[in-house]
mmCIF file of C-alpha atoms and ligand atoms in Angstrom:
data_model
loop_
_atom_site.group_PDB
_atom_site.id
_atom_site.type_symbol
_atom_site.label_atom_id
_atom_site.label_comp_id
_atom_site.label_asym_id
_atom_site.label_seq_id
_atom_site.Cartn_x
_atom_site.Cartn_y
_atom_site.Cartn_z
ATOM 1 C CA MET A 1 -0.846 51.061 -41.662
ATOM 2 C CA ASN A 2 -3.835 50.304 -39.442
ATOM 3 C CA CYS A 3 -6.365 47.894 -41.543
ATOM 4 C CA VAL A 4 -9.709 46.602 -39.819
ATOM 5 C CA PHE A 5 -11.041 43.162 -39.963
ATOM 6 C CA ILE A 6 -14.779 42.998 -39.414
ATOM 7 C CA GLU A 7 -16.670 39.677 -38.824
ATOM 8 C CA THR A 8 -20.368 40.004 -39.312
ATOM 9 C CA GLY A 9 -21.448 36.237 -39.065
ATOM 10 C CA SER A 10 -21.903 36.044 -42.842
ATOM 11 C CA GLN A 11 -19.297 38.253 -44.115
ATOM 12 C CA ARG A 12 -15.565 38.650 -43.631
ATOM 13 C CA ILE A 13 -14.658 42.415 -44.335
ATOM 14 C CA LEU A 14 -11.286 43.908 -44.715
ATOM 15 C CA VAL A 15 -10.937 47.651 -44.907
ATOM 16 C CA GLU A 16 -7.803 48.417 -46.604
ATOM 17 C CA THR A 17 -5.247 46.117 -47.240
ATOM 18 C CA GLY A 18 -1.946 48.140 -46.382
ATOM 19 C CA ILE A 19 1.107 48.289 -48.592
ATOM 20 C CA GLY A 20 1.415 44.955 -49.720
ATOM 21 C CA ARG A 21 4.554 42.474 -50.544
ATOM 22 C CA LYS A 22 5.381 43.732 -54.383
ATOM 23 C CA PHE A 23 7.661 46.382 -53.602
ATOM 24 C CA PRO A 24 11.042 45.880 -54.870
ATOM 25 C CA ASP A 25 13.868 46.196 -52.154
ATOM 26 C CA LYS A 26 14.952 49.751 -53.530
ATOM 27 C CA GLN A 27 11.536 51.248 -52.863
ATOM 28 C CA ALA A 28 11.221 49.088 -49.610
ATOM 29 C CA ARG A 29 14.388 50.997 -48.490
ATOM 30 C CA MET A 30 13.339 54.270 -49.718
ATOM 31 C CA TYR A 31 9.811 54.104 -47.983
ATOM 32 C CA GLY A 32 11.085 52.560 -44.724
ATOM 33 C CA ILE A 33 8.977 49.417 -44.966
ATOM 34 C CA THR A 34 10.043 47.212 -41.993
ATOM 35 C CA ARG A 35 6.770 45.154 -41.460
ATOM 36 C CA GLU A 36 7.340 42.317 -38.837
ATOM 37 C CA ARG A 37 4.744 40.069 -40.451
ATOM 38 C CA ALA A 38 2.496 40.465 -43.539
ATOM 39 C CA LEU A 39 -1.476 41.420 -43.289
ATOM 40 C CA THR A 40 -2.445 37.959 -44.198
ATOM 41 C CA ASP A 41 -0.087 36.496 -41.408
ATOM 42 C CA SER A 42 -1.682 38.836 -38.826
ATOM 43 C CA LEU A 43 -5.239 37.830 -40.101
ATOM 44 C CA ARG A 44 -4.391 34.404 -39.817
ATOM 45 C CA ALA A 45 -2.794 35.005 -36.302
ATOM 46 C CA ILE A 46 -5.216 37.398 -34.753
ATOM 47 C CA ALA A 47 -8.693 36.563 -36.501
ATOM 48 C CA GLY A 48 -7.911 32.966 -37.538
ATOM 49 C CA VAL A 49 -9.142 33.374 -41.261
ATOM 50 C CA GLY A 50 -6.956 33.104 -44.439
ATOM 51 C CA PRO A 51 -6.908 35.002 -47.797
ATOM 52 C CA GLU A 52 -9.415 32.784 -49.143
ATOM 53 C CA ASP A 53 -12.027 33.295 -46.366
ATOM 54 C CA ILE A 54 -12.263 37.117 -46.822
ATOM 55 C CA THR A 55 -15.622 38.049 -48.632
ATOM 56 C CA ILE A 56 -15.105 41.831 -48.943
ATOM 57 C CA VAL A 57 -12.496 44.156 -49.423
ATOM 58 C CA ILE A 58 -12.737 47.787 -49.155
ATOM 59 C CA ASN A 59 -10.307 50.688 -50.271
ATOM 60 C CA THR A 60 -11.194 54.062 -49.106
ATOM 61 C CA HIS A 61 -9.043 55.142 -52.138
ATOM 62 C CA LEU A 62 -6.272 53.430 -54.183
ATOM 63 C CA HIS A 63 -2.821 54.904 -53.171
ATOM 64 C CA PHE A 64 -0.700 52.280 -52.926
ATOM 65 C CA ASP A 65 -0.439 52.167 -49.141
ATOM 66 C CA HIS A 66 -4.071 51.532 -48.789
ATOM 67 C CA ALA A 67 -4.466 49.311 -51.712
ATOM 68 C CA GLY A 68 -1.184 47.521 -52.224
ATOM 69 C CA GLY A 69 -1.906 44.440 -50.436
ATOM 70 C CA ASN A 70 -4.981 44.262 -52.874
ATOM 71 C CA THR A 71 -2.646 41.916 -55.259
ATOM 72 C CA GLU A 72 0.365 39.908 -54.713
ATOM 73 C CA LEU A 73 2.870 38.507 -56.790
ATOM 74 C CA THR A 74 3.127 34.826 -57.902
ATOM 75 C CA THR A 75 6.416 32.909 -57.909
ATOM 76 C CA ASP A 76 6.394 33.213 -61.453
ATOM 77 C CA GLY A 77 6.029 37.163 -61.397
ATOM 78 C CA LYS A 78 2.225 37.575 -62.296
ATOM 79 C CA VAL A 79 0.241 39.897 -60.185
ATOM 80 C CA VAL A 80 -2.847 38.307 -58.919
ATOM 81 C CA PRO A 81 -5.398 39.271 -56.327
ATOM 82 C CA SER A 82 -4.349 38.412 -52.770
ATOM 83 C CA PHE A 83 -8.186 37.592 -51.637
ATOM 84 C CA PRO A 84 -9.154 35.031 -54.446
ATOM 85 C CA ASN A 85 -13.048 34.892 -53.052
ATOM 86 C CA ALA A 86 -13.542 38.588 -52.209
ATOM 87 C CA ARG A 87 -15.486 41.105 -53.792
ATOM 88 C CA TYR A 88 -13.248 44.273 -53.934
ATOM 89 C CA LEU A 89 -15.344 47.824 -53.559
ATOM 90 C CA VAL A 90 -14.109 51.436 -54.409
ATOM 91 C CA SER A 91 -15.608 54.304 -55.386
ATOM 92 C CA ARG A 92 -16.072 54.871 -59.288
ATOM 93 C CA ALA A 93 -15.004 58.318 -59.255
ATOM 94 C CA GLU A 94 -11.815 57.386 -57.344
ATOM 95 C CA PHE A 95 -11.132 54.416 -59.917
ATOM 96 C CA GLU A 96 -11.526 56.786 -62.649
ATOM 97 C CA HIS A 97 -9.341 59.097 -60.898
ATOM 98 C CA GLY A 98 -6.656 56.547 -60.067
ATOM 99 C CA GLU A 99 -6.599 55.514 -64.286
ATOM 100 C CA ARG A 100 -5.899 59.263 -64.775
ATOM 101 C CA PRO A 101 -4.221 60.924 -61.704
ATOM 102 C CA THR A 102 -2.880 64.177 -61.989
ATOM 103 C CA GLU A 103 1.082 64.866 -62.228
ATOM 104 C CA ARG A 104 1.056 65.472 -58.712
ATOM 105 C CA ASP A 105 -0.493 62.283 -57.263
ATOM 106 C CA ARG A 106 0.535 59.983 -60.070
ATOM 107 C CA ALA A 107 3.428 58.228 -58.015
ATOM 108 C CA SER A 108 0.758 56.962 -55.480
ATOM 109 C CA TYR A 109 -1.247 55.048 -58.083
ATOM 110 C CA LEU A 110 0.044 51.919 -59.093
ATOM 111 C CA PRO A 111 -2.202 50.146 -61.584
ATOM 112 C CA ASP A 112 -1.042 46.873 -60.435
ATOM 113 C CA ASN A 113 -3.058 47.199 -57.315
ATOM 114 C CA TRP A 114 -6.394 47.194 -58.994
ATOM 115 C CA ARG A 115 -6.002 46.399 -62.558
ATOM 116 C CA PRO A 116 -5.649 42.634 -62.069
ATOM 117 C CA VAL A 117 -8.678 42.587 -59.759
ATOM 118 C CA LYS A 118 -10.662 44.314 -62.463
ATOM 119 C CA GLU A 119 -9.592 41.369 -65.013
ATOM 120 C CA ASN A 120 -10.464 38.755 -62.628
ATOM 121 C CA GLY A 121 -14.108 40.349 -62.272
ATOM 122 C CA GLN A 122 -13.781 41.028 -58.695
ATOM 123 C CA LEU A 123 -13.804 45.000 -58.861
ATOM 124 C CA GLU A 124 -17.162 46.524 -58.006
ATOM 125 C CA LEU A 125 -17.554 50.344 -58.578
ATOM 126 C CA LYS A 126 -19.617 52.107 -56.224
ATOM 127 C CA GLU A 127 -21.279 55.417 -55.536
ATOM 128 C CA SER A 128 -19.869 58.318 -53.350
ATOM 129 C CA ASP A 129 -22.094 57.353 -50.574
ATOM 130 C CA TYR A 130 -22.913 53.686 -50.022
ATOM 131 C CA GLU A 131 -23.793 50.725 -47.537
ATOM 132 C CA VAL A 132 -21.426 47.797 -47.593
ATOM 133 C CA VAL A 133 -23.627 45.718 -45.252
ATOM 134 C CA PRO A 134 -26.273 47.091 -42.765
ATOM 135 C CA GLY A 135 -24.431 48.995 -40.210
ATOM 136 C CA LEU A 136 -21.152 49.579 -42.348
ATOM 137 C CA SER A 137 -21.320 52.498 -44.736
ATOM 138 C CA MET A 138 -18.819 54.537 -46.992
ATOM 139 C CA GLU A 139 -19.015 58.478 -47.467
ATOM 140 C CA THR A 140 -16.895 60.467 -49.725
ATOM 141 C CA HIS A 141 -15.142 63.673 -47.662
ATOM 142 C CA PRO A 142 -12.910 65.592 -50.339
ATOM 143 C CA GLY A 143 -9.669 67.055 -49.170
ATOM 144 C CA HIS A 144 -6.726 64.284 -49.594
ATOM 145 C CA ASN A 145 -8.351 64.161 -53.172
ATOM 146 C CA ARG A 146 -11.964 64.593 -54.443
ATOM 147 C CA THR A 147 -12.622 60.975 -54.263
ATOM 148 C CA MET A 148 -11.562 59.320 -51.127
ATOM 149 C CA GLN A 149 -14.056 57.804 -48.721
ATOM 150 C CA CYS A 150 -14.101 57.192 -45.177
ATOM 151 C CA TRP A 151 -16.012 54.523 -43.172
ATOM 152 C CA ARG A 152 -18.679 54.243 -40.732
ATOM 153 C CA LEU A 153 -19.535 51.213 -38.679
ATOM 154 C CA GLU A 154 -22.438 51.714 -36.151
ATOM 155 C CA GLN A 155 -23.612 49.072 -33.845
ATOM 156 C CA ASN A 156 -25.749 49.405 -30.525
ATOM 157 C CA GLY A 157 -25.660 53.257 -30.580
ATOM 158 C CA GLN A 158 -21.569 53.281 -30.674
ATOM 159 C CA THR A 159 -19.680 54.249 -34.178
ATOM 160 C CA ILE A 160 -16.405 53.787 -35.138
ATOM 161 C CA PHE A 161 -15.398 56.351 -37.853
ATOM 162 C CA GLY A 162 -12.178 55.461 -40.301
ATOM 163 C CA PHE A 163 -10.856 58.741 -41.182
ATOM 164 C CA ALA A 164 -8.614 57.178 -43.781
ATOM 165 C CA ASP A 165 -6.167 59.988 -44.985
ATOM 166 C CA LEU A 166 -8.258 62.844 -44.041
ATOM 167 C CA VAL A 167 -6.843 62.697 -40.339
ATOM 168 C CA PRO A 168 -4.207 59.932 -40.943
ATOM 169 C CA MET A 169 -2.767 60.337 -37.492
ATOM 170 C CA ARG A 170 -3.632 61.696 -34.178
ATOM 171 C CA ALA A 171 -1.478 64.721 -34.588
ATOM 172 C CA HIS A 172 -3.896 65.875 -37.478
ATOM 173 C CA VAL A 173 -6.736 65.981 -35.304
ATOM 174 C CA SER A 174 -5.682 69.715 -34.981
ATOM 175 C CA PHE A 175 -7.631 71.698 -37.645
ATOM 176 C CA PRO A 176 -4.570 73.265 -39.294
ATOM 177 C CA TRP A 177 -2.287 70.150 -39.281
ATOM 178 C CA ILE A 178 -2.875 69.027 -42.989
ATOM 179 C CA MET A 179 -0.781 66.341 -44.876
ATOM 180 C CA GLY A 180 1.412 67.976 -47.808
ATOM 181 C CA TYR A 181 0.070 64.985 -49.818
ATOM 182 C CA ASP A 182 -3.414 66.555 -49.946
ATOM 183 C CA LEU A 183 -4.690 67.936 -53.134
ATOM 184 C CA TYR A 184 -7.325 70.236 -51.566
ATOM 185 C CA PRO A 185 -6.027 71.070 -48.063
ATOM 186 C CA VAL A 186 -8.675 73.851 -47.614
ATOM 187 C CA GLU A 187 -11.459 71.298 -48.352
ATOM 188 C CA THR A 188 -9.531 69.017 -45.822
ATOM 189 C CA LEU A 189 -10.242 71.724 -43.294
ATOM 190 C CA THR A 190 -13.761 71.965 -44.185
ATOM 191 C CA ALA A 191 -14.364 68.445 -43.796
ATOM 192 C CA LYS A 192 -12.148 68.216 -40.675
ATOM 193 C CA LYS A 193 -14.190 70.882 -38.936
ATOM 194 C CA VAL A 194 -17.633 69.214 -39.560
ATOM 195 C CA LEU A 195 -16.650 65.419 -38.553
ATOM 196 C CA LEU A 196 -14.263 66.316 -35.663
ATOM 197 C CA PRO A 197 -16.347 68.219 -33.409
ATOM 198 C CA LYS A 198 -19.213 65.649 -34.134
ATOM 199 C CA ALA A 199 -16.840 63.064 -33.193
ATOM 200 C CA ALA A 200 -16.046 64.476 -30.101
ATOM 201 C CA GLN A 201 -19.599 65.110 -29.090
ATOM 202 C CA GLU A 202 -20.892 61.598 -29.998
ATOM 203 C CA GLY A 203 -18.205 59.837 -28.590
ATOM 204 C CA TRP A 204 -16.953 57.979 -31.735
ATOM 205 C CA LEU A 205 -14.148 55.722 -31.789
ATOM 206 C CA CYS A 206 -11.920 57.109 -34.395
ATOM 207 C CA LEU A 207 -9.418 54.853 -36.304
ATOM 208 C CA PHE A 208 -6.282 56.819 -37.557
ATOM 209 C CA TYR A 209 -4.950 54.771 -40.426
ATOM 210 C CA HIS A 210 -1.370 55.827 -39.997
ATOM 211 C CA ASP A 211 -0.906 56.351 -36.335
ATOM 212 C CA PRO A 212 2.096 54.342 -35.127
ATOM 213 C CA ASP A 213 0.846 54.583 -31.367
ATOM 214 C CA VAL A 214 -2.685 55.106 -31.137
ATOM 215 C CA PRO A 215 -4.762 53.443 -33.825
ATOM 216 C CA LEU A 216 -7.891 53.813 -32.244
ATOM 217 C CA GLY A 217 -8.701 56.815 -30.253
ATOM 218 C CA ARG A 218 -11.637 59.103 -28.579
ATOM 219 C CA LEU A 219 -11.602 62.885 -28.979
ATOM 220 C CA VAL A 220 -11.636 65.066 -25.881
ATOM 221 C CA GLU A 221 -11.923 68.970 -25.799
ATOM 222 C CA GLU A 222 -9.319 70.699 -23.674
ATOM 223 C CA ASP A 223 -9.132 74.564 -23.556
ATOM 224 C CA GLY A 224 -11.383 74.484 -26.747
ATOM 225 C CA LYS A 225 -9.009 72.398 -28.735
ATOM 226 C CA LEU A 226 -9.547 68.610 -29.669
ATOM 227 C CA ARG A 227 -7.179 66.134 -28.850
ATOM 228 C CA ALA A 228 -7.261 62.268 -29.318
ATOM 229 C CA ILE A 229 -6.512 59.765 -26.255
ATOM 230 C CA ASP A 230 -6.098 56.308 -26.760
ATOM 231 C CA TYR A 231 -9.610 54.610 -26.551
ATOM 232 C CA ARG A 232 -8.015 52.028 -23.548
ATOM 233 C CA GLN A 233 -7.509 55.311 -21.862
ATOM 234 C CA SER A 234 -10.674 56.742 -22.567
ATOM 235 C CA LEU A 235 -12.293 53.331 -21.088
ATOM 236 C CA GLY A 236 -10.093 53.421 -18.122
ATOM 237 C CA VAL A 237 -8.467 50.014 -19.235
ATOM 238 C CA SER A 238 -4.599 49.797 -18.869
ATOM 239 C CA GLU A 239 -2.320 49.010 -21.685
ATOM 240 C CA GLN A 240 -1.392 45.406 -22.185
HETATM 241 ZN ZN1 ZN B 1 -3.748 58.620 -49.411
#
């Protein structure tokens, strides 16, 4: 799960919060959760910020592997927001869907990941397309469900695009490769056919949330097909 931290000077923004640490051992084994360190430890080690420093948390949608780190368990078993000073942003339609999921996606929506945030007055429900801060915006692309959002960061003519679960790994760049989890796979296909050729033409950096090897890639066209390559390779920089 590749979460993104953005420092704007006045805001410290976290896009997605991963799977979190509330899972009982049985589920942790079931889902093969073998993290080396928690997201908040990575944030401190890499960016030098603590949970209290985060000012905005964005969820593309409320599935447990994207919003699980929104909240955490206290030692006395209470569930509280992990980022006490942050505004948490999510689309209103996704929030309403999470509160009333279908039987097929019900297992992905665990209310402990957003209700304590709402009760604490930290949850802000947003439109289907909105600007987070200048240069960072969210847009709804149906397919995975009807309300999931992708994010777009633009600066100095460069775009980084977070596909969330529309293109979760680089293998899914191929048009017909679509997750079995998707509620509306034909709509996923339609969205991919609009976004991916554009990403290739305009040289977007593409964030693949679930890719274990190439979280950030660029798309190249070979024999009429799109393929993702590691962004370091695309820059001619060797891996370190
Ligand atoms: Zn999902």
